[in-house]
């Protein structure tokens, strides 16, 4: 009987994970159907067929830059803690973390737990590994908040603030303020009970329980936080430029600031709603935001799907393989 119960738990967990994808998949399918209606049948497919290879190459280079910046955040913390790890040696972790964050809706916590495990494999001290992921998490949401504020200004100047924009901007502080505040509060070094809201985010409690073990001089270092924050901002800019490149690839050179605001608010929707990979929610929000800037619906959808191809589908296979290697492999030396 106990064996049957133990088998039922993983099955239930897998079923819930599959069902959690369903709303996003249905939303994405509906979005494609609506766009096909507006594009009079074949225009959507023609835009995909006529995508310009030069801008596709630009997108590849821009996305490579995001992984370098992500690895550089951890490397800066490790260097400050006198651990030798090159940016190059951490690139595989960046790809693996993206896979975990995309597949499992944990607001970034699940991927950071993988990073901690991967750093320990590289013989990084546990407390220093915790500091690296906490600085990463803290600066991520601070940079995210800066981008949201900048996007609000962009929309207000270039277009009117729509209800969608105001709703997304209103929901985001739940994450942008609470998570960094929790990290700083728990890093005071005392054993404190986790806030109740943490229970709503999968894997968040596992990570935040380790906060008190991180060296305070690293987690609260203004110089380190500023440097890491700038790298996080660079990741947002590179992602937004990738969306801009996709618009140019399909022959629609929009203003880069419009692409930036569209990407940021689409990312807000994907983060707040906690649907795996943001599938459906990201695409719908991106198309809606681009349409707000008067980009034709079929163009907006084509560019968004191309963007998602580079940021989600293309890294999926290597991310899956690398994440399994990091989770199952033995210890390796520093490099």
Short mmCIF file of N, CA and C in Angstrom, two decimals, residues 124-307:
data_model
loop_
_atom_site.label_atom_id
_atom_site.label_comp_id
_atom_site.label_asym_id
_atom_site.label_seq_id
_atom_site.Cartn_x
_atom_site.Cartn_y
_atom_site.Cartn_z
N UNK A 124 33.02 25.36 -5.24
CA UNK A 124 32.79 26.66 -4.62
C UNK A 124 32.18 26.42 -3.24
N UNK A 125 32.66 27.13 -2.24
CA UNK A 125 32.15 26.97 -0.88
C UNK A 125 30.65 27.24 -0.85
N UNK A 126 29.93 26.49 -0.02
CA UNK A 126 28.47 26.58 0.03
C UNK A 126 27.99 28.00 0.31
N UNK A 127 28.62 28.68 1.27
CA UNK A 127 28.19 30.03 1.63
C UNK A 127 28.42 31.00 0.47
N UNK A 128 29.50 30.82 -0.26
CA UNK A 128 29.79 31.68 -1.40
C UNK A 128 28.82 31.40 -2.56
N UNK A 129 28.47 30.13 -2.75
CA UNK A 129 27.49 29.77 -3.79
C UNK A 129 26.14 30.40 -3.48
N UNK A 130 25.74 30.38 -2.21
CA UNK A 130 24.48 31.01 -1.81
C UNK A 130 24.54 32.51 -2.07
N UNK A 131 25.67 33.14 -1.76
CA UNK A 131 25.82 34.58 -2.00
C UNK A 131 25.68 34.90 -3.48
N UNK A 132 26.25 34.06 -4.34
CA UNK A 132 26.19 34.30 -5.78
C UNK A 132 24.76 34.31 -6.29
N UNK A 133 23.96 33.33 -5.87
CA UNK A 133 22.59 33.27 -6.38
C UNK A 133 21.70 34.32 -5.73
N UNK A 134 22.00 34.71 -4.49
CA UNK A 134 21.19 35.75 -3.85
C UNK A 134 21.45 37.11 -4.47
N UNK A 135 22.72 37.41 -4.76
CA UNK A 135 23.03 38.67 -5.45
C UNK A 135 22.37 38.67 -6.83
N UNK A 136 22.41 37.52 -7.50
CA UNK A 136 21.76 37.37 -8.80
C UNK A 136 20.27 37.65 -8.69
N UNK A 137 19.61 37.01 -7.72
CA UNK A 137 18.16 37.15 -7.56
C UNK A 137 17.78 38.57 -7.15
N UNK A 138 18.53 39.13 -6.23
CA UNK A 138 18.24 40.47 -5.74
C UNK A 138 18.36 41.50 -6.85
N UNK A 139 19.47 41.47 -7.58
CA UNK A 139 19.70 42.46 -8.63
C UNK A 139 18.78 42.24 -9.83
N UNK A 140 18.36 40.98 -10.05
CA UNK A 140 17.43 40.71 -11.15
C UNK A 140 16.15 41.49 -10.98
N UNK A 141 15.54 41.41 -9.80
CA UNK A 141 14.25 42.06 -9.60
C UNK A 141 14.37 43.57 -9.46
N UNK A 142 15.50 44.04 -8.95
CA UNK A 142 15.72 45.49 -8.92
C UNK A 142 15.85 46.02 -10.35
N UNK A 143 16.64 45.32 -11.18
CA UNK A 143 16.77 45.72 -12.58
C UNK A 143 15.44 45.61 -13.31
N UNK A 144 14.68 44.57 -13.00
CA UNK A 144 13.35 44.39 -13.59
C UNK A 144 12.46 45.58 -13.25
N UNK A 145 12.49 46.01 -11.99
CA UNK A 145 11.67 47.14 -11.56
C UNK A 145 12.08 48.42 -12.29
N UNK A 146 13.38 48.62 -12.48
CA UNK A 146 13.86 49.79 -13.22
C UNK A 146 13.34 49.76 -14.65
N UNK A 147 13.37 48.58 -15.27
CA UNK A 147 12.90 48.44 -16.65
C UNK A 147 11.39 48.70 -16.75
N UNK A 148 10.64 48.25 -15.75
CA UNK A 148 9.19 48.49 -15.76
C UNK A 148 8.90 49.98 -15.65
N UNK A 149 9.59 50.67 -14.77
CA UNK A 149 9.40 52.12 -14.63
C UNK A 149 9.77 52.83 -15.93
N UNK A 150 10.89 52.43 -16.53
CA UNK A 150 11.30 53.04 -17.80
C UNK A 150 10.27 52.77 -18.89
N UNK A 151 9.71 51.57 -18.90
CA UNK A 151 8.71 51.22 -19.91
C UNK A 151 7.42 52.01 -19.72
N UNK A 152 7.05 52.26 -18.47
CA UNK A 152 5.88 53.10 -18.20
C UNK A 152 6.07 54.49 -18.78
N UNK A 153 7.26 55.04 -18.61
CA UNK A 153 7.56 56.36 -19.16
C UNK A 153 7.50 56.32 -20.69
N UNK A 154 8.06 55.27 -21.28
CA UNK A 154 8.06 55.14 -22.74
C UNK A 154 6.64 55.10 -23.28
N UNK A 155 5.79 54.27 -22.66
CA UNK A 155 4.40 54.16 -23.11
C UNK A 155 3.66 55.47 -22.91
N UNK A 156 3.89 56.14 -21.78
CA UNK A 156 3.21 57.40 -21.50
C UNK A 156 3.60 58.48 -22.50
N UNK A 157 4.85 58.47 -22.93
CA UNK A 157 5.34 59.49 -23.87
C UNK A 157 4.92 59.18 -25.30
N UNK A 158 5.07 57.92 -25.71
CA UNK A 158 4.80 57.55 -27.09
C UNK A 158 3.33 57.22 -27.36
N UNK A 159 2.64 56.68 -26.35
CA UNK A 159 1.23 56.31 -26.47
C UNK A 159 0.55 56.56 -25.14
N UNK A 160 -0.76 56.33 -25.09
CA UNK A 160 -1.50 56.46 -23.83
C UNK A 160 -1.32 55.20 -22.99
N UNK A 161 -1.39 55.36 -21.68
CA UNK A 161 -1.30 54.22 -20.77
C UNK A 161 -2.61 53.44 -20.81
N UNK A 162 -2.58 52.28 -21.43
CA UNK A 162 -3.79 51.47 -21.56
C UNK A 162 -4.07 50.71 -20.27
N UNK A 163 -5.25 50.09 -20.22
CA UNK A 163 -5.62 49.31 -19.04
C UNK A 163 -4.67 48.13 -18.85
N UNK A 164 -4.25 47.49 -19.96
CA UNK A 164 -3.33 46.36 -19.87
C UNK A 164 -2.02 46.78 -19.22
N UNK A 165 -1.48 47.91 -19.64
CA UNK A 165 -0.22 48.40 -19.08
C UNK A 165 -0.35 48.67 -17.60
N UNK A 166 -1.44 49.33 -17.21
CA UNK A 166 -1.64 49.67 -15.80
C UNK A 166 -1.83 48.43 -14.94
N UNK A 167 -2.53 47.42 -15.46
CA UNK A 167 -2.73 46.18 -14.71
C UNK A 167 -1.39 45.46 -14.49
N UNK A 168 -0.61 45.35 -15.57
CA UNK A 168 0.69 44.68 -15.46
C UNK A 168 1.62 45.43 -14.52
N UNK A 169 1.62 46.76 -14.64
CA UNK A 169 2.48 47.56 -13.77
C UNK A 169 2.04 47.48 -12.32
N UNK A 170 0.73 47.31 -12.11
CA UNK A 170 0.22 47.20 -10.74
C UNK A 170 0.51 45.86 -10.10
N UNK A 171 0.53 44.79 -10.90
CA UNK A 171 0.79 43.46 -10.36
C UNK A 171 2.27 43.22 -10.08
N UNK A 172 3.13 43.84 -10.86
CA UNK A 172 4.55 43.52 -10.76
C UNK A 172 5.18 43.81 -9.40
N UNK A 173 4.81 44.91 -8.71
CA UNK A 173 5.44 45.16 -7.40
C UNK A 173 5.32 44.00 -6.41
N UNK A 174 4.33 43.12 -6.61
CA UNK A 174 4.21 41.95 -5.74
C UNK A 174 5.50 41.14 -5.75
N UNK A 175 6.16 41.11 -6.92
CA UNK A 175 7.43 40.39 -7.04
C UNK A 175 8.62 41.32 -6.89
N UNK A 176 8.56 42.47 -7.54
CA UNK A 176 9.72 43.35 -7.61
C UNK A 176 10.14 43.89 -6.25
N UNK A 177 9.18 44.08 -5.36
CA UNK A 177 9.49 44.63 -4.04
C UNK A 177 9.61 43.54 -2.98
N UNK A 178 8.73 42.55 -3.02
CA UNK A 178 8.69 41.57 -1.93
C UNK A 178 9.90 40.65 -1.93
N UNK A 179 10.35 40.21 -3.11
CA UNK A 179 11.47 39.27 -3.15
C UNK A 179 12.78 39.90 -2.70
N UNK A 180 13.20 41.07 -3.26
CA UNK A 180 14.42 41.69 -2.73
C UNK A 180 14.32 42.04 -1.26
N UNK A 181 13.13 42.49 -0.82
CA UNK A 181 12.95 42.82 0.60
C UNK A 181 13.14 41.59 1.47
N UNK A 182 12.60 40.45 1.02
CA UNK A 182 12.75 39.21 1.79
C UNK A 182 14.21 38.78 1.85
N UNK A 183 14.94 38.93 0.74
CA UNK A 183 16.35 38.56 0.72
C UNK A 183 17.15 39.39 1.71
N UNK A 184 16.94 40.71 1.70
CA UNK A 184 17.68 41.59 2.61
C UNK A 184 17.28 41.36 4.06
N UNK A 185 15.99 41.12 4.29
CA UNK A 185 15.50 40.91 5.65
C UNK A 185 16.07 39.63 6.25
N UNK A 186 16.07 38.57 5.44
CA UNK A 186 16.56 37.28 5.93
C UNK A 186 18.08 37.23 6.02
N UNK A 187 18.76 38.12 5.28
CA UNK A 187 20.23 38.11 5.29
C UNK A 187 20.80 38.80 6.52
N UNK A 188 19.94 39.25 7.43
CA UNK A 188 20.43 39.91 8.64
C UNK A 188 21.21 38.97 9.54
N UNK A 189 21.10 37.66 9.27
CA UNK A 189 21.90 36.71 10.01
C UNK A 189 21.16 35.99 11.11
N UNK A 190 19.94 36.40 11.41
CA UNK A 190 19.16 35.77 12.47
C UNK A 190 18.22 34.73 11.87
N UNK A 191 17.88 33.73 12.65
CA UNK A 191 16.93 32.71 12.21
C UNK A 191 15.52 33.29 12.27
N UNK A 192 14.94 33.52 11.13
CA UNK A 192 13.61 34.11 11.07
C UNK A 192 12.69 33.20 10.28
N UNK A 193 11.40 33.29 10.62
CA UNK A 193 10.40 32.48 9.92
C UNK A 193 10.12 33.10 8.56
N UNK A 194 9.99 32.24 7.55
CA UNK A 194 9.71 32.71 6.20
C UNK A 194 8.33 33.33 6.13
N UNK A 195 8.16 34.43 5.36
CA UNK A 195 6.84 35.03 5.19
C UNK A 195 5.87 34.04 4.53
N UNK A 196 4.58 34.21 4.82
CA UNK A 196 3.59 33.28 4.28
C UNK A 196 3.50 33.31 2.77
N UNK A 197 3.75 34.49 2.16
CA UNK A 197 3.60 34.58 0.71
C UNK A 197 4.60 33.71 -0.03
N UNK A 198 5.71 33.36 0.64
CA UNK A 198 6.73 32.54 0.00
C UNK A 198 6.16 31.18 -0.41
N UNK A 199 5.18 30.68 0.36
CA UNK A 199 4.62 29.36 0.09
C UNK A 199 3.91 29.31 -1.27
N UNK A 200 3.53 30.45 -1.80
CA UNK A 200 2.81 30.47 -3.07
C UNK A 200 3.76 30.32 -4.25
N UNK A 201 5.06 30.49 -4.05
CA UNK A 201 6.02 30.39 -5.13
C UNK A 201 6.80 29.09 -4.98
N UNK A 202 6.69 28.16 -5.93
CA UNK A 202 7.40 26.89 -5.81
C UNK A 202 8.91 27.09 -5.69
N UNK A 203 9.53 26.36 -4.78
CA UNK A 203 10.97 26.34 -4.54
C UNK A 203 11.52 27.60 -3.89
N UNK A 204 10.67 28.62 -3.69
CA UNK A 204 11.16 29.86 -3.09
C UNK A 204 11.64 29.64 -1.67
N UNK A 205 10.87 28.87 -0.90
CA UNK A 205 11.25 28.63 0.49
C UNK A 205 12.59 27.91 0.61
N UNK A 206 12.84 26.94 -0.29
CA UNK A 206 14.10 26.19 -0.24
C UNK A 206 15.30 27.11 -0.39
N UNK A 207 15.17 28.09 -1.26
CA UNK A 207 16.28 29.00 -1.49
C UNK A 207 16.40 30.04 -0.39
N UNK A 208 15.29 30.63 0.00
CA UNK A 208 15.34 31.71 0.99
C UNK A 208 15.77 31.21 2.37
N UNK A 209 15.59 29.92 2.64
CA UNK A 209 16.07 29.39 3.91
C UNK A 209 17.60 29.42 4.00
N UNK A 210 18.26 29.50 2.84
CA UNK A 210 19.72 29.52 2.82
C UNK A 210 20.29 30.93 2.94
N UNK A 211 19.41 31.94 2.94
CA UNK A 211 19.87 33.32 2.89
C UNK A 211 20.77 33.66 4.07
N UNK A 212 20.38 33.23 5.27
CA UNK A 212 21.15 33.58 6.46
C UNK A 212 22.56 33.00 6.45
N UNK A 213 22.81 32.00 5.56
CA UNK A 213 24.14 31.40 5.48
C UNK A 213 25.08 32.16 4.56
N UNK A 214 24.55 33.12 3.81
CA UNK A 214 25.38 33.87 2.87
C UNK A 214 26.19 34.94 3.59
N UNK A 215 27.44 35.19 3.15
CA UNK A 215 28.25 36.26 3.75
C UNK A 215 27.59 37.62 3.55
N UNK A 216 27.32 38.32 4.62
CA UNK A 216 26.63 39.61 4.54
C UNK A 216 27.43 40.63 3.74
N UNK A 217 28.76 40.56 3.83
CA UNK A 217 29.59 41.55 3.14
C UNK A 217 29.42 41.47 1.62
N UNK A 218 29.02 40.30 1.12
CA UNK A 218 28.79 40.14 -0.31
C UNK A 218 27.37 40.51 -0.70
N UNK A 219 26.40 39.99 0.06
CA UNK A 219 24.99 40.23 -0.27
C UNK A 219 24.64 41.71 -0.15
N UNK A 220 25.32 42.43 0.74
CA UNK A 220 25.02 43.85 0.97
C UNK A 220 26.11 44.78 0.45
N UNK A 221 27.03 44.27 -0.35
CA UNK A 221 28.09 45.11 -0.92
C UNK A 221 27.51 46.01 -2.01
N UNK A 222 27.56 47.33 -1.79
CA UNK A 222 26.99 48.27 -2.76
C UNK A 222 27.70 48.19 -4.10
N UNK A 223 29.02 48.08 -4.05
CA UNK A 223 29.79 47.99 -5.29
C UNK A 223 29.41 46.76 -6.09
N UNK A 224 29.32 45.64 -5.41
CA UNK A 224 28.97 44.38 -6.08
C UNK A 224 27.54 44.40 -6.60
N UNK A 225 26.61 44.92 -5.81
CA UNK A 225 25.21 45.00 -6.24
C UNK A 225 25.04 45.92 -7.44
N UNK A 226 25.79 47.02 -7.46
CA UNK A 226 25.71 47.94 -8.60
C UNK A 226 26.24 47.28 -9.86
N UNK A 227 27.37 46.61 -9.74
CA UNK A 227 27.97 45.94 -10.90
C UNK A 227 27.05 44.84 -11.42
N UNK A 228 26.52 44.03 -10.51
CA UNK A 228 25.61 42.96 -10.92
C UNK A 228 24.32 43.52 -11.49
N UNK A 229 23.83 44.62 -10.90
CA UNK A 229 22.61 45.24 -11.40
C UNK A 229 22.75 45.75 -12.82
N UNK A 230 23.91 46.32 -13.13
CA UNK A 230 24.15 46.79 -14.50
C UNK A 230 24.19 45.63 -15.49
N UNK A 231 24.75 44.51 -15.07
CA UNK A 231 24.76 43.33 -15.93
C UNK A 231 23.34 42.80 -16.14
N UNK A 232 22.51 42.85 -15.11
CA UNK A 232 21.12 42.43 -15.25
C UNK A 232 20.36 43.35 -16.20
N UNK A 233 20.62 44.64 -16.08
CA UNK A 233 20.00 45.60 -17.02
C UNK A 233 20.43 45.31 -18.45
N UNK A 234 21.70 44.95 -18.62
CA UNK A 234 22.20 44.63 -19.95
C UNK A 234 21.45 43.43 -20.54
N UNK A 235 21.10 42.46 -19.70
CA UNK A 235 20.35 41.29 -20.18
C UNK A 235 18.98 41.71 -20.70
N UNK A 236 18.30 42.58 -19.97
CA UNK A 236 16.99 43.07 -20.43
C UNK A 236 17.12 43.82 -21.75
N UNK A 237 18.15 44.65 -21.86
CA UNK A 237 18.36 45.42 -23.09
C UNK A 237 18.66 44.49 -24.26
N UNK A 238 19.50 43.49 -24.04
CA UNK A 238 19.84 42.54 -25.11
C UNK A 238 18.61 41.75 -25.55
N UNK A 239 17.77 41.35 -24.61
CA UNK A 239 16.54 40.64 -24.97
C UNK A 239 15.60 41.54 -25.77
N UNK A 240 15.47 42.79 -25.33
CA UNK A 240 14.61 43.73 -26.05
C UNK A 240 15.15 44.00 -27.46
N UNK A 241 16.46 44.10 -27.58
CA UNK A 241 17.07 44.30 -28.90
C UNK A 241 16.86 43.07 -29.79
N UNK A 242 16.77 41.90 -29.17
CA UNK A 242 16.48 40.69 -29.94
C UNK A 242 15.07 40.76 -30.53
N UNK A 243 14.11 41.22 -29.74
CA UNK A 243 12.75 41.41 -30.27
C UNK A 243 12.75 42.45 -31.37
N UNK A 244 13.50 43.53 -31.18
CA UNK A 244 13.62 44.56 -32.22
C UNK A 244 14.22 43.97 -33.49
N UNK A 245 15.23 43.11 -33.35
CA UNK A 245 15.85 42.47 -34.51
C UNK A 245 14.86 41.58 -35.25
N UNK A 246 13.97 40.93 -34.51
CA UNK A 246 12.96 40.07 -35.14
C UNK A 246 11.95 40.90 -35.92
N UNK A 247 11.61 42.06 -35.40
CA UNK A 247 10.72 42.96 -36.14
C UNK A 247 11.38 43.41 -37.44
N UNK A 248 12.66 43.70 -37.37
CA UNK A 248 13.39 44.11 -38.57
C UNK A 248 13.57 42.94 -39.52
N UNK A 249 13.68 41.73 -38.98
CA UNK A 249 13.83 40.55 -39.82
C UNK A 249 12.61 40.32 -40.71
N UNK A 250 11.43 40.69 -40.21
CA UNK A 250 10.21 40.52 -41.00
C UNK A 250 9.84 41.81 -41.74
N UNK A 251 10.78 42.76 -41.79
CA UNK A 251 10.59 43.96 -42.59
C UNK A 251 9.82 45.07 -41.94
N UNK A 252 9.80 45.11 -40.60
CA UNK A 252 9.08 46.17 -39.91
C UNK A 252 10.01 46.80 -38.87
N UNK A 253 10.77 47.84 -39.26
CA UNK A 253 11.70 48.49 -38.33
C UNK A 253 10.98 49.42 -37.35
N UNK A 254 10.54 48.88 -36.23
CA UNK A 254 9.87 49.69 -35.21
C UNK A 254 10.92 50.46 -34.41
N UNK A 255 10.45 51.41 -33.60
CA UNK A 255 11.35 52.15 -32.71
C UNK A 255 11.87 51.19 -31.64
N UNK A 256 13.18 51.17 -31.38
CA UNK A 256 13.73 50.26 -30.35
C UNK A 256 13.08 50.42 -28.98
N UNK A 257 12.67 51.64 -28.63
CA UNK A 257 12.03 51.85 -27.33
C UNK A 257 10.67 51.16 -27.27
N UNK A 258 9.98 51.09 -28.41
CA UNK A 258 8.71 50.37 -28.45
C UNK A 258 8.92 48.88 -28.23
N UNK A 259 9.96 48.34 -28.85
CA UNK A 259 10.29 46.93 -28.64
C UNK A 259 10.68 46.67 -27.19
N UNK A 260 11.40 47.61 -26.59
CA UNK A 260 11.83 47.46 -25.20
C UNK A 260 10.62 47.41 -24.26
N UNK A 261 9.71 48.37 -24.39
CA UNK A 261 8.53 48.40 -23.53
C UNK A 261 7.65 47.17 -23.74
N UNK A 262 7.52 46.74 -24.99
CA UNK A 262 6.70 45.56 -25.28
C UNK A 262 7.29 44.31 -24.64
N UNK A 263 8.61 44.16 -24.76
CA UNK A 263 9.25 43.00 -24.15
C UNK A 263 9.11 43.01 -22.63
N UNK A 264 9.34 44.15 -22.02
CA UNK A 264 9.32 44.24 -20.55
C UNK A 264 7.94 43.88 -20.00
N UNK A 265 6.89 44.44 -20.59
CA UNK A 265 5.55 44.15 -20.06
C UNK A 265 5.11 42.72 -20.39
N UNK A 266 5.58 42.18 -21.50
CA UNK A 266 5.31 40.77 -21.78
C UNK A 266 6.01 39.88 -20.76
N UNK A 267 7.21 40.28 -20.36
CA UNK A 267 7.94 39.52 -19.35
C UNK A 267 7.27 39.63 -17.98
N UNK A 268 6.69 40.79 -17.70
CA UNK A 268 5.94 40.96 -16.45
C UNK A 268 4.78 39.97 -16.40
N UNK A 269 4.02 39.88 -17.49
CA UNK A 269 2.88 38.96 -17.54
C UNK A 269 3.34 37.52 -17.35
N UNK A 270 4.44 37.15 -18.01
CA UNK A 270 4.94 35.79 -17.89
C UNK A 270 5.43 35.48 -16.48
N UNK A 271 5.97 36.48 -15.79
CA UNK A 271 6.51 36.28 -14.44
C UNK A 271 5.41 36.21 -13.40
N UNK A 272 4.48 37.15 -13.46
CA UNK A 272 3.45 37.26 -12.43
C UNK A 272 2.46 36.10 -12.47
N UNK A 273 2.11 35.63 -13.66
CA UNK A 273 1.09 34.60 -13.78
C UNK A 273 1.61 33.19 -13.50
N UNK A 274 2.95 33.01 -13.46
CA UNK A 274 3.56 31.73 -13.09
C UNK A 274 3.08 30.56 -13.94
N UNK A 275 2.84 30.80 -15.23
CA UNK A 275 2.56 29.72 -16.17
C UNK A 275 3.89 29.22 -16.72
N UNK A 276 4.11 27.90 -16.80
CA UNK A 276 5.40 27.40 -17.28
C UNK A 276 5.83 28.05 -18.58
N UNK A 277 7.06 28.58 -18.59
CA UNK A 277 7.66 29.22 -19.75
C UNK A 277 6.96 30.51 -20.16
N UNK A 278 5.92 30.90 -19.42
CA UNK A 278 5.14 32.06 -19.83
C UNK A 278 4.47 31.82 -21.16
N UNK A 279 4.35 30.54 -21.54
CA UNK A 279 3.82 30.21 -22.86
C UNK A 279 2.38 30.68 -22.98
N UNK A 280 2.10 31.38 -24.03
CA UNK A 280 0.76 31.95 -24.23
C UNK A 280 0.64 33.33 -23.63
N UNK A 281 0.99 33.48 -22.35
CA UNK A 281 0.88 34.79 -21.70
C UNK A 281 1.91 35.76 -22.25
N UNK A 282 3.14 35.30 -22.44
CA UNK A 282 4.17 36.18 -22.99
C UNK A 282 3.79 36.60 -24.40
N UNK A 283 3.41 35.63 -25.24
CA UNK A 283 3.10 35.93 -26.63
C UNK A 283 1.92 36.88 -26.74
N UNK A 284 0.86 36.61 -25.98
CA UNK A 284 -0.33 37.46 -26.04
C UNK A 284 -0.01 38.88 -25.58
N UNK A 285 0.76 39.01 -24.50
CA UNK A 285 1.10 40.34 -23.98
C UNK A 285 2.02 41.09 -24.94
N UNK A 286 2.97 40.36 -25.53
CA UNK A 286 3.88 40.99 -26.48
C UNK A 286 3.13 41.52 -27.70
N UNK A 287 2.24 40.68 -28.24
CA UNK A 287 1.45 41.11 -29.41
C UNK A 287 0.56 42.30 -29.05
N UNK A 288 -0.06 42.25 -27.87
CA UNK A 288 -0.94 43.34 -27.44
C UNK A 288 -0.15 44.64 -27.28
N UNK A 289 1.04 44.56 -26.71
CA UNK A 289 1.85 45.76 -26.52
C UNK A 289 2.34 46.32 -27.85
N UNK A 290 2.80 45.44 -28.73
CA UNK A 290 3.24 45.91 -30.05
C UNK A 290 2.08 46.51 -30.83
N UNK A 291 0.90 45.91 -30.70
CA UNK A 291 -0.29 46.47 -31.35
C UNK A 291 -0.62 47.85 -30.79
N UNK A 292 -0.35 48.05 -29.50
CA UNK A 292 -0.55 49.37 -28.89
C UNK A 292 0.31 50.41 -29.58
N UNK A 293 1.50 49.98 -30.04
CA UNK A 293 2.40 50.87 -30.78
C UNK A 293 2.13 50.83 -32.28
N UNK A 294 0.95 50.30 -32.64
CA UNK A 294 0.46 50.29 -34.02
C UNK A 294 1.28 49.39 -34.95
N UNK A 295 1.84 48.35 -34.40
CA UNK A 295 2.47 47.31 -35.21
C UNK A 295 1.37 46.35 -35.66
N UNK A 296 1.26 46.02 -36.95
CA UNK A 296 0.22 45.10 -37.40
C UNK A 296 0.26 43.78 -36.63
N UNK A 297 -0.92 43.21 -36.37
CA UNK A 297 -1.01 42.02 -35.53
C UNK A 297 -0.19 40.87 -36.09
N UNK A 298 -0.29 40.63 -37.41
CA UNK A 298 0.45 39.50 -37.98
C UNK A 298 1.96 39.71 -37.88
N UNK A 299 2.41 40.97 -38.00
CA UNK A 299 3.83 41.28 -37.85
C UNK A 299 4.27 41.08 -36.40
N UNK A 300 3.45 41.57 -35.48
CA UNK A 300 3.76 41.44 -34.05
C UNK A 300 3.86 39.97 -33.64
N UNK A 301 2.92 39.15 -34.12
CA UNK A 301 2.93 37.73 -33.76
C UNK A 301 4.13 37.02 -34.37
N UNK A 302 4.42 37.31 -35.63
CA UNK A 302 5.56 36.67 -36.29
C UNK A 302 6.86 37.00 -35.57
N UNK A 303 7.05 38.28 -35.26
CA UNK A 303 8.27 38.69 -34.57
C UNK A 303 8.36 38.07 -33.18
N UNK A 304 7.22 38.01 -32.49
CA UNK A 304 7.20 37.43 -31.14
C UNK A 304 7.52 35.94 -31.17
N UNK A 305 6.96 35.21 -32.14
CA UNK A 305 7.24 33.78 -32.23
C UNK A 305 8.69 33.52 -32.61
N UNK A 306 9.25 34.35 -33.48
CA UNK A 306 10.68 34.23 -33.80
C UNK A 306 11.53 34.50 -32.56
N UNK A 307 11.14 35.53 -31.82
CA UNK A 307 11.86 35.86 -30.59
C UNK A 307 11.83 34.69 -29.61
#
